[in-house]
Amino acid sequence: MNAAASGVASGPGDPGPRPRRYAFLGPEGTFTEAALLQVPGTDAAVRTPMGSVPAALAAVREGRVDAAVVPIENSVEGGVTATLDDVSFGAELRILREIVVPIRFVLVAPAGTELADVHAISTHTVAWAQIRRWVAQHLPDADYVPAPSTAASAVAMLDGAGGVSTEGLGYDAAVCSPVVVAQHPELHVLAGDIGDNTQAVTRFVLVARPDAPMPAPTGADKTSLVVPLWEDRPGALLDILEQFSTRGVNLTRIESRPTKAHLGDYFFSVDIDGHIQDDRVADALMGVRRICPRTRFLGSYPRADQRAVPVATHHSDAAFIQARSWVDNLKGQ
Ligand SMILES: O=C(O)C(=O)Cc1ccccc1
């Protein structure tokens, strides 16, 4: 937690506005912290590092923080399952914003370590998935030790005296952001830019409780949904997809995840272009909800790239308003 944001009073008897409190997948130096710092005002906010995605989301649900930033999708491996599963099935939450961060990985170790000395590498699973080719090429025999986050794997190598040690850790090198090395110069960089894809980006979301004010439509928005599809029949998924296509609503992501209840039971995690305030989106959601009554709305929020979505005339709000008033008039006759 940073001291700068400890509830500063602006005058006697005036506690001033309470600083906003944010949780993130920590410790300091994670890519998730970099994403949080892109949210305006967070440099002066209380920022609490958490040990895992579920812990950060629990802090939101229990009111210990106002919002949390967690990774949700990366351009190489797809969805971050810990986040997708938690927001889909835990107590309801709302996504208020998406943040896209370019990712660069470095391999770090205690000073004196050579590449040839590395037998086991630790990092977050999402990072491991993005450096596999580099590892296969340069350290084909290295074992993988999962870590709670990228920065956690590196920071665990720092011993109490400020030096670097891998004794008892079960690994001799870690993969993290260059930011961690800037914060801990005693870490030695064995290799830089080891990501398999130099264009890799990760998408993070800012998540709050469901009573948080929803961001207003901007014309370049996304809506996230969870659609549990229990029905085991031909065409069930097609029925859902048709709700979007007939209203000109574009899907930007669809992933299936097991519900974990029974083998073969899946839910779909879906992102679409548009805001729930857009008539075509609201109408599509009504269609989906009629088919899947347990459909969950996770939020409408601005697209990180601010790219406006083209809408055909017959899918515009004006067309929906005109058609609705035509039907209403007919019903009133
Ligand atoms: O934020 C981090 O540092 C994480 O450990 C999660 C992660 C890992 C790799 C890419 C983006 C986010």
mmCIF file of C-alpha atoms and ligand atoms in Angstrom:
data_model
loop_
_atom_site.group_PDB
_atom_site.id
_atom_site.type_symbol
_atom_site.label_atom_id
_atom_site.label_comp_id
_atom_site.label_asym_id
_atom_site.label_seq_id
_atom_site.Cartn_x
_atom_site.Cartn_y
_atom_site.Cartn_z
ATOM 1 C CA MET A 1 0.000 0.000 0.000
ATOM 2 C CA ASN A 2 1.457 3.388 -0.913
ATOM 3 C CA ALA A 3 1.739 6.061 1.772
ATOM 4 C CA ALA A 4 0.815 8.886 -0.615
ATOM 5 C CA ALA A 5 -2.818 7.913 -0.435
ATOM 6 C CA SER A 6 -3.529 7.353 3.221
ATOM 7 C CA GLY A 7 -6.676 9.497 3.503
ATOM 8 C CA VAL A 8 -5.242 13.001 3.581
ATOM 9 C CA ALA A 9 -7.278 15.715 5.366
ATOM 10 C CA SER A 10 -7.461 19.039 3.517
ATOM 11 C CA GLY A 11 -8.229 21.117 6.663
ATOM 12 C CA PRO A 12 -9.256 20.862 10.315
ATOM 13 C CA GLY A 13 -12.360 18.707 10.697
ATOM 14 C CA ASP A 14 -12.503 18.060 6.960
ATOM 15 C CA PRO A 15 -11.523 14.501 6.131
ATOM 16 C CA GLY A 16 -11.669 15.372 2.405
ATOM 17 C CA PRO A 17 -12.703 12.862 -0.214
ATOM 18 C CA ARG A 18 -11.753 9.303 0.662
ATOM 19 C CA PRO A 19 -9.007 8.060 -1.674
ATOM 20 C CA ARG A 20 -10.077 5.227 -3.894
ATOM 21 C CA ARG A 21 -8.688 1.828 -2.954
ATOM 22 C CA TYR A 22 -7.512 -0.638 -5.572
ATOM 23 C CA ALA A 23 -6.328 -4.233 -5.332
ATOM 24 C CA PHE A 24 -4.092 -5.813 -7.982
ATOM 25 C CA LEU A 25 -2.247 -9.069 -8.599
ATOM 26 C CA GLY A 26 1.014 -8.222 -6.863
ATOM 27 C CA PRO A 27 3.651 -7.748 -5.666
ATOM 28 C CA GLU A 28 4.925 -4.432 -7.036
ATOM 29 C CA GLY A 29 6.399 -4.807 -10.503
ATOM 30 C CA THR A 30 3.756 -7.125 -12.019
ATOM 31 C CA PHE A 31 2.277 -6.382 -15.426
ATOM 32 C CA THR A 32 -1.022 -6.081 -13.551
ATOM 33 C CA GLU A 33 0.367 -3.164 -11.542
ATOM 34 C CA ALA A 34 1.455 -1.518 -14.821
ATOM 35 C CA ALA A 35 -2.145 -1.930 -16.041
ATOM 36 C CA LEU A 36 -3.556 -0.436 -12.828
ATOM 37 C CA LEU A 37 -1.268 2.585 -13.172
ATOM 38 C CA GLN A 38 -2.850 3.312 -16.568
ATOM 39 C CA VAL A 39 -6.162 4.016 -14.811
ATOM 40 C CA PRO A 40 -6.382 7.796 -14.287
ATOM 41 C CA GLY A 41 -5.966 8.859 -10.654
ATOM 42 C CA THR A 42 -4.411 5.615 -9.445
ATOM 43 C CA ASP A 43 -1.011 7.199 -8.748
ATOM 44 C CA ALA A 44 -2.694 9.001 -5.824
ATOM 45 C CA ALA A 45 -4.842 6.051 -4.736
ATOM 46 C CA VAL A 46 -4.354 3.292 -2.176
ATOM 47 C CA ARG A 47 -2.947 0.331 -4.121
ATOM 48 C CA THR A 48 -2.936 -3.031 -2.380
ATOM 49 C CA PRO A 49 -0.978 -5.936 -3.905
ATOM 50 C CA MET A 50 -2.737 -9.295 -3.513
ATOM 51 C CA GLY A 51 -1.328 -12.815 -3.799
ATOM 52 C CA SER A 52 -3.774 -14.113 -6.408
ATOM 53 C CA VAL A 53 -6.620 -13.138 -8.730
ATOM 54 C CA PRO A 54 -9.299 -14.714 -6.445
ATOM 55 C CA ALA A 55 -7.835 -12.799 -3.459
ATOM 56 C CA ALA A 56 -8.011 -9.490 -5.377
ATOM 57 C CA LEU A 57 -11.616 -10.161 -6.425
ATOM 58 C CA ALA A 58 -12.573 -11.238 -2.882
ATOM 59 C CA ALA A 59 -11.251 -7.899 -1.587
ATOM 60 C CA VAL A 60 -13.685 -6.152 -3.973
ATOM 61 C CA ARG A 61 -16.644 -8.344 -3.017
ATOM 62 C CA GLU A 62 -15.975 -7.878 0.704
ATOM 63 C CA GLY A 63 -15.676 -4.089 0.343
ATOM 64 C CA ARG A 64 -12.034 -3.919 1.460
ATOM 65 C CA VAL A 65 -11.217 -2.128 -1.819
ATOM 66 C CA ASP A 66 -13.337 -0.228 -4.347
ATOM 67 C CA ALA A 67 -12.031 -2.062 -7.404
ATOM 68 C CA ALA A 68 -9.362 -4.499 -8.585
ATOM 69 C CA VAL A 69 -7.286 -4.928 -11.728
ATOM 70 C CA VAL A 70 -6.751 -8.512 -12.927
ATOM 71 C CA PRO A 71 -5.471 -10.077 -16.187
ATOM 72 C CA ILE A 72 -8.270 -11.570 -18.319
ATOM 73 C CA GLU A 73 -6.877 -12.380 -21.785
ATOM 74 C CA ASN A 74 -3.589 -12.455 -23.615
ATOM 75 C CA SER A 75 -2.978 -12.309 -27.319
ATOM 76 C CA VAL A 76 -0.916 -15.523 -27.350
ATOM 77 C CA GLU A 77 -2.712 -17.962 -25.040
ATOM 78 C CA GLY A 78 -6.268 -16.610 -24.841
ATOM 79 C CA GLY A 79 -8.314 -16.310 -21.650
ATOM 80 C CA VAL A 80 -6.845 -16.212 -18.145
ATOM 81 C CA THR A 81 -8.936 -18.996 -16.665
ATOM 82 C CA ALA A 82 -8.568 -17.968 -12.991
ATOM 83 C CA THR A 83 -10.202 -14.642 -13.835
ATOM 84 C CA LEU A 84 -12.837 -15.942 -16.270
ATOM 85 C CA ASP A 85 -14.020 -18.608 -13.820
ATOM 86 C CA ASP A 86 -14.104 -16.284 -10.813
ATOM 87 C CA VAL A 87 -16.034 -13.423 -12.446
ATOM 88 C CA SER A 88 -18.385 -15.916 -14.111
ATOM 89 C CA PHE A 89 -19.378 -17.937 -11.053
ATOM 90 C CA GLY A 90 -18.436 -16.000 -7.914
ATOM 91 C CA ALA A 91 -20.749 -13.299 -6.467
ATOM 92 C CA GLU A 92 -21.590 -10.777 -9.177
ATOM 93 C CA LEU A 93 -19.066 -8.122 -10.170
ATOM 94 C CA ARG A 94 -18.920 -5.428 -12.858
ATOM 95 C CA ILE A 95 -16.170 -4.707 -15.365
ATOM 96 C CA LEU A 96 -15.707 -0.917 -15.592
ATOM 97 C CA ARG A 97 -12.758 -0.667 -17.957
ATOM 98 C CA GLU A 98 -10.300 -2.706 -20.032
ATOM 99 C CA ILE A 99 -6.597 -1.948 -20.167
ATOM 100 C CA VAL A 100 -4.211 -3.382 -22.769
ATOM 101 C CA VAL A 101 -0.520 -3.641 -21.850
ATOM 102 C CA PRO A 102 2.333 -4.652 -24.204
ATOM 103 C CA ILE A 103 4.351 -7.418 -22.581
ATOM 104 C CA ARG A 104 8.166 -7.807 -22.534
ATOM 105 C CA PHE A 105 9.770 -10.573 -20.498
ATOM 106 C CA VAL A 106 13.282 -10.824 -19.025
ATOM 107 C CA LEU A 107 14.985 -13.874 -17.491
ATOM 108 C CA VAL A 108 16.586 -12.950 -14.154
ATOM 109 C CA ALA A 109 18.820 -14.803 -11.689
ATOM 110 C CA PRO A 110 21.273 -14.142 -8.863
ATOM 111 C CA ALA A 111 24.535 -12.437 -9.929
ATOM 112 C CA GLY A 112 27.108 -14.967 -11.084
ATOM 113 C CA THR A 113 24.518 -17.295 -12.642
ATOM 114 C CA GLU A 114 25.198 -18.271 -16.254
ATOM 115 C CA LEU A 115 22.503 -19.438 -18.642
ATOM 116 C CA ALA A 116 24.042 -22.916 -18.511
ATOM 117 C CA ASP A 117 23.484 -23.009 -14.712
ATOM 118 C CA VAL A 118 19.704 -22.675 -15.069
ATOM 119 C CA HIS A 119 17.888 -25.961 -14.415
ATOM 120 C CA ALA A 120 14.473 -24.672 -13.317
ATOM 121 C CA ILE A 121 12.599 -21.469 -14.118
ATOM 122 C CA SER A 122 9.721 -19.940 -12.197
ATOM 123 C CA THR A 123 7.048 -17.492 -13.377
ATOM 124 C CA HIS A 124 3.279 -17.092 -13.721
ATOM 125 C CA THR A 125 1.639 -19.685 -16.013
ATOM 126 C CA VAL A 126 0.434 -16.953 -18.396
ATOM 127 C CA ALA A 127 4.042 -15.787 -18.827
ATOM 128 C CA TRP A 128 5.368 -19.348 -19.188
ATOM 129 C CA ALA A 129 2.961 -19.941 -22.073
ATOM 130 C CA GLN A 130 4.445 -16.941 -23.873
ATOM 131 C CA ILE A 131 8.144 -17.922 -23.649
ATOM 132 C CA ARG A 132 7.924 -21.636 -24.442
ATOM 133 C CA ARG A 133 9.657 -21.374 -27.800
ATOM 134 C CA TRP A 134 12.544 -19.358 -26.328
ATOM 135 C CA VAL A 135 12.950 -21.892 -23.502
ATOM 136 C CA ALA A 136 12.823 -24.843 -25.936
ATOM 137 C CA GLN A 137 15.591 -23.201 -27.952
ATOM 138 C CA HIS A 138 17.877 -21.981 -25.164
ATOM 139 C CA LEU A 139 17.103 -24.117 -22.088
ATOM 140 C CA PRO A 140 15.390 -27.246 -23.435
ATOM 141 C CA ASP A 141 15.982 -29.240 -20.233
ATOM 142 C CA ALA A 142 14.781 -26.588 -17.779
ATOM 143 C CA ASP A 143 11.894 -27.485 -15.463
ATOM 144 C CA TYR A 144 8.997 -25.128 -14.808
ATOM 145 C CA VAL A 145 7.976 -24.022 -11.305
ATOM 146 C CA PRO A 146 4.618 -22.146 -11.261
ATOM 147 C CA ALA A 147 4.515 -18.855 -9.310
ATOM 148 C CA PRO A 148 1.619 -16.643 -8.128
ATOM 149 C CA SER A 149 2.807 -13.848 -10.470
ATOM 150 C CA THR A 150 5.814 -12.829 -12.556
ATOM 151 C CA ALA A 151 7.145 -10.359 -9.972
ATOM 152 C CA ALA A 152 6.511 -12.870 -7.142
ATOM 153 C CA SER A 153 8.821 -15.407 -8.815
ATOM 154 C CA ALA A 154 11.632 -12.831 -9.037
ATOM 155 C CA VAL A 155 11.138 -11.229 -5.627
ATOM 156 C CA ALA A 156 11.199 -14.646 -3.931
ATOM 157 C CA MET A 157 14.856 -14.889 -4.999
ATOM 158 C CA LEU A 158 15.777 -11.828 -2.909
ATOM 159 C CA ASP A 159 16.972 -12.871 0.525
ATOM 160 C CA GLY A 160 16.583 -10.874 3.743
ATOM 161 C CA ALA A 161 20.057 -9.323 3.480
ATOM 162 C CA GLY A 162 19.204 -7.694 0.173
ATOM 163 C CA GLY A 163 21.252 -10.156 -1.823
ATOM 164 C CA VAL A 164 19.891 -12.780 -4.143
ATOM 165 C CA SER A 165 19.500 -16.433 -3.307
ATOM 166 C CA THR A 166 17.720 -19.395 -4.793
ATOM 167 C CA GLU A 167 18.351 -21.761 -1.908
ATOM 168 C CA GLY A 168 15.281 -23.776 -1.031
ATOM 169 C CA LEU A 169 13.200 -22.288 -3.859
ATOM 170 C CA GLY A 170 13.490 -25.191 -6.283
ATOM 171 C CA TYR A 171 14.406 -22.864 -9.163
ATOM 172 C CA ASP A 172 17.395 -20.830 -10.245
ATOM 173 C CA ALA A 173 15.879 -18.185 -12.528
ATOM 174 C CA ALA A 174 12.642 -16.236 -12.847
ATOM 175 C CA VAL A 175 10.767 -14.516 -15.685
ATOM 176 C CA CYS A 176 9.321 -11.067 -15.032
ATOM 177 C CA SER A 177 8.941 -7.518 -16.330
ATOM 178 C CA PRO A 178 12.025 -5.268 -16.710
ATOM 179 C CA VAL A 179 10.288 -3.041 -14.131
ATOM 180 C CA VAL A 180 11.192 -5.577 -11.411
ATOM 181 C CA VAL A 181 14.885 -5.304 -12.342
ATOM 182 C CA ALA A 182 14.703 -1.503 -12.130
ATOM 183 C CA GLN A 183 13.259 -1.901 -8.607
ATOM 184 C CA HIS A 184 15.757 -4.625 -7.583
ATOM 185 C CA PRO A 185 19.103 -4.009 -9.346
ATOM 186 C CA GLU A 186 20.625 -6.985 -7.494
ATOM 187 C CA LEU A 187 18.724 -9.198 -9.950
ATOM 188 C CA HIS A 188 20.952 -10.140 -12.873
ATOM 189 C CA VAL A 189 19.382 -10.185 -16.356
ATOM 190 C CA LEU A 190 20.377 -13.423 -18.105
ATOM 191 C CA ALA A 191 18.346 -12.677 -21.248
ATOM 192 C CA GLY A 192 16.084 -9.826 -22.366
ATOM 193 C CA ASP A 193 13.012 -9.808 -24.590
ATOM 194 C CA ILE A 194 12.490 -13.567 -24.395
ATOM 195 C CA GLY A 195 8.811 -13.488 -25.389
ATOM 196 C CA ASP A 196 8.002 -15.729 -28.379
ATOM 197 C CA ASN A 197 5.873 -12.969 -29.888
ATOM 198 C CA THR A 198 7.248 -9.443 -29.735
ATOM 199 C CA GLN A 199 3.761 -8.044 -30.418
ATOM 200 C CA ALA A 200 2.237 -9.823 -27.371
ATOM 201 C CA VAL A 201 -0.256 -7.821 -25.340
ATOM 202 C CA THR A 202 -2.331 -8.726 -22.308
ATOM 203 C CA ARG A 203 -5.781 -7.390 -21.601
ATOM 204 C CA PHE A 204 -6.636 -6.524 -18.012
ATOM 205 C CA VAL A 205 -9.978 -5.470 -16.534
ATOM 206 C CA LEU A 206 -10.905 -3.075 -13.752
ATOM 207 C CA VAL A 207 -13.592 -4.823 -11.717
ATOM 208 C CA ALA A 208 -15.925 -3.351 -9.070
ATOM 209 C CA ARG A 209 -19.084 -4.336 -7.205
ATOM 210 C CA PRO A 210 -22.320 -4.387 -9.265
ATOM 211 C CA ASP A 211 -23.609 -1.134 -7.731
ATOM 212 C CA ALA A 212 -20.669 0.843 -9.198
ATOM 213 C CA PRO A 213 -21.856 3.461 -11.728
ATOM 214 C CA MET A 214 -21.712 2.038 -15.245
ATOM 215 C CA PRO A 215 -19.453 3.900 -17.711
ATOM 216 C CA ALA A 216 -21.544 5.923 -20.209
ATOM 217 C CA PRO A 217 -21.582 4.790 -23.859
ATOM 218 C CA THR A 218 -18.788 6.293 -25.981
ATOM 219 C CA GLY A 219 -19.592 4.794 -29.413
ATOM 220 C CA ALA A 220 -16.533 2.524 -28.992
ATOM 221 C CA ASP A 221 -17.629 0.120 -26.274
ATOM 222 C CA LYS A 222 -17.606 -3.538 -25.321
ATOM 223 C CA THR A 223 -20.033 -5.646 -23.309
ATOM 224 C CA SER A 224 -19.007 -8.822 -21.459
ATOM 225 C CA LEU A 225 -21.399 -11.690 -20.781
ATOM 226 C CA VAL A 226 -21.434 -15.166 -19.298
ATOM 227 C CA VAL A 227 -23.794 -17.574 -21.055
ATOM 228 C CA PRO A 228 -24.213 -20.939 -19.307
ATOM 229 C CA LEU A 229 -25.436 -23.328 -21.968
ATOM 230 C CA TRP A 230 -26.895 -26.320 -20.147
ATOM 231 C CA GLU A 231 -29.056 -27.513 -23.011
ATOM 232 C CA ASP A 232 -27.446 -30.444 -24.801
ATOM 233 C CA ARG A 233 -29.153 -30.251 -28.201
ATOM 234 C CA PRO A 234 -28.114 -29.586 -31.791
ATOM 235 C CA GLY A 235 -28.028 -25.877 -32.603
ATOM 236 C CA ALA A 236 -28.102 -24.541 -29.008
ATOM 237 C CA LEU A 237 -24.973 -22.445 -29.548
ATOM 238 C CA LEU A 238 -26.174 -21.370 -32.982
ATOM 239 C CA ASP A 239 -29.397 -20.070 -31.378
ATOM 240 C CA ILE A 240 -27.295 -17.851 -29.089
ATOM 241 C CA LEU A 241 -25.024 -16.619 -31.872
ATOM 242 C CA GLU A 242 -28.023 -15.758 -34.056
ATOM 243 C CA GLN A 243 -29.245 -13.344 -31.383
ATOM 244 C CA PHE A 244 -26.121 -11.302 -32.015
ATOM 245 C CA SER A 245 -25.821 -11.695 -35.776
ATOM 246 C CA THR A 246 -29.422 -10.691 -36.575
ATOM 247 C CA ARG A 247 -28.898 -7.435 -34.641
ATOM 248 C CA GLY A 248 -25.528 -6.680 -36.265
ATOM 249 C CA VAL A 249 -23.645 -7.237 -32.996
ATOM 250 C CA ASN A 250 -20.040 -8.336 -33.510
ATOM 251 C CA LEU A 251 -18.410 -10.852 -31.139
ATOM 252 C CA THR A 252 -14.855 -9.881 -30.154
ATOM 253 C CA ARG A 253 -14.208 -12.994 -28.024
ATOM 254 C CA ILE A 254 -15.978 -16.259 -27.269
ATOM 255 C CA GLU A 255 -14.507 -18.991 -25.108
ATOM 256 C CA SER A 256 -16.012 -22.095 -23.612
ATOM 257 C CA ARG A 257 -15.106 -23.147 -20.084
ATOM 258 C CA PRO A 258 -16.234 -26.209 -18.155
ATOM 259 C CA THR A 259 -18.732 -25.386 -15.391
ATOM 260 C CA LYS A 260 -16.901 -27.968 -13.224
ATOM 261 C CA ALA A 261 -20.310 -29.357 -12.169
ATOM 262 C CA HIS A 262 -20.549 -32.217 -14.692
ATOM 263 C CA LEU A 263 -18.322 -33.417 -17.482
ATOM 264 C CA GLY A 264 -19.659 -31.851 -20.694
ATOM 265 C CA ASP A 265 -21.371 -28.827 -19.027
ATOM 266 C CA TYR A 266 -19.955 -25.619 -20.450
ATOM 267 C CA PHE A 267 -20.455 -21.910 -20.153
ATOM 268 C CA PHE A 268 -19.493 -19.372 -22.768
ATOM 269 C CA SER A 269 -17.555 -16.277 -21.878
ATOM 270 C CA VAL A 270 -18.459 -13.717 -24.529
ATOM 271 C CA ASP A 271 -17.388 -10.164 -25.377
ATOM 272 C CA ILE A 272 -19.389 -8.193 -27.928
ATOM 273 C CA ASP A 273 -19.007 -4.785 -29.525
ATOM 274 C CA GLY A 274 -21.397 -2.155 -28.168
ATOM 275 C CA HIS A 275 -22.925 -0.896 -24.918
ATOM 276 C CA ILE A 276 -26.063 -2.115 -23.162
ATOM 277 C CA GLN A 277 -27.443 1.389 -23.790
ATOM 278 C CA ASP A 278 -27.272 0.612 -27.533
ATOM 279 C CA ASP A 279 -30.671 -0.740 -28.588
ATOM 280 C CA ARG A 280 -29.228 -3.491 -30.773
ATOM 281 C CA VAL A 281 -27.158 -4.765 -27.812
ATOM 282 C CA ALA A 282 -30.054 -4.565 -25.319
ATOM 283 C CA ASP A 283 -32.309 -6.379 -27.808
ATOM 284 C CA ALA A 284 -29.696 -9.113 -28.396
ATOM 285 C CA LEU A 285 -29.270 -9.551 -24.637
ATOM 286 C CA MET A 286 -33.027 -10.024 -24.244
ATOM 287 C CA GLY A 287 -32.894 -12.716 -26.924
ATOM 288 C CA VAL A 288 -29.968 -14.492 -25.239
ATOM 289 C CA ARG A 289 -31.597 -14.266 -21.818
ATOM 290 C CA ARG A 290 -34.823 -15.813 -23.170
ATOM 291 C CA ILE A 291 -32.798 -18.806 -24.356
ATOM 292 C CA CYS A 292 -30.410 -18.904 -21.337
ATOM 293 C CA PRO A 293 -32.198 -17.483 -18.268
ATOM 294 C CA ARG A 294 -28.969 -17.660 -16.230
ATOM 295 C CA THR A 295 -27.073 -15.352 -18.585
ATOM 296 C CA ARG A 296 -24.929 -12.969 -16.548
ATOM 297 C CA PHE A 297 -24.121 -9.369 -17.531
ATOM 298 C CA LEU A 298 -20.545 -8.471 -16.559
ATOM 299 C CA GLY A 299 -20.530 -4.881 -17.783
ATOM 300 C CA SER A 300 -20.375 -2.385 -20.636
ATOM 301 C CA TYR A 301 -17.209 -0.307 -20.813
ATOM 302 C CA PRO A 302 -15.065 1.663 -23.318
ATOM 303 C CA ARG A 303 -12.816 -0.259 -25.705
ATOM 304 C CA ALA A 304 -9.135 0.241 -24.863
ATOM 305 C CA ASP A 305 -8.341 1.098 -28.501
ATOM 306 C CA GLN A 306 -11.254 3.602 -28.691
ATOM 307 C CA ARG A 307 -12.061 2.218 -32.155
ATOM 308 C CA ALA A 308 -15.639 3.152 -33.030
ATOM 309 C CA VAL A 309 -17.778 0.264 -34.261
ATOM 310 C CA PRO A 310 -19.588 0.746 -37.596
ATOM 311 C CA VAL A 311 -23.351 0.173 -37.272
ATOM 312 C CA ALA A 312 -25.637 -0.454 -40.267
ATOM 313 C CA THR A 313 -28.615 1.923 -40.505
ATOM 314 C CA HIS A 314 -31.125 -0.837 -39.771
ATOM 315 C CA HIS A 315 -29.255 -1.729 -36.540
ATOM 316 C CA SER A 316 -29.021 1.868 -35.279
ATOM 317 C CA ASP A 317 -30.828 3.178 -32.176
ATOM 318 C CA ALA A 318 -32.964 5.368 -34.485
ATOM 319 C CA ALA A 319 -34.165 2.300 -36.415
ATOM 320 C CA PHE A 320 -35.036 0.460 -33.172
ATOM 321 C CA ILE A 321 -36.900 3.515 -31.788
ATOM 322 C CA GLN A 322 -38.863 3.939 -35.004
ATOM 323 C CA ALA A 323 -39.757 0.241 -35.220
ATOM 324 C CA ARG A 324 -40.724 0.075 -31.534
ATOM 325 C CA SER A 325 -43.042 3.071 -31.739
ATOM 326 C CA TRP A 326 -44.631 1.608 -34.899
ATOM 327 C CA VAL A 327 -45.436 -1.634 -33.024
ATOM 328 C CA ASP A 328 -46.563 0.268 -29.896
ATOM 329 C CA ASN A 329 -48.946 2.313 -32.018
ATOM 330 C CA LEU A 330 -50.343 -0.811 -33.640
ATOM 331 C CA LYS A 331 -50.816 -2.471 -30.239
ATOM 332 C CA GLY A 332 -52.688 0.614 -29.035
ATOM 333 C CA GLN A 333 -55.148 0.535 -31.935
HETATM 334 O O1 LIG B 1 0.847 -9.381 -13.816
HETATM 335 C C1 LIG B 1 1.705 -10.257 -13.773
HETATM 336 O O2 LIG B 1 2.903 -10.016 -13.697
HETATM 337 C C2 LIG B 1 1.290 -11.650 -13.804
HETATM 338 O O3 LIG B 1 1.912 -12.469 -13.229
HETATM 339 C C3 LIG B 1 0.163 -12.005 -14.692
HETATM 340 C C4 LIG B 1 0.614 -11.856 -16.098
HETATM 341 C C5 LIG B 1 1.594 -12.678 -16.579
HETATM 342 C C6 LIG B 1 2.018 -12.519 -17.905
HETATM 343 C C7 LIG B 1 1.481 -11.548 -18.706
HETATM 344 C C8 LIG B 1 0.526 -10.705 -18.186
HETATM 345 C C9 LIG B 1 0.088 -10.863 -16.869
#
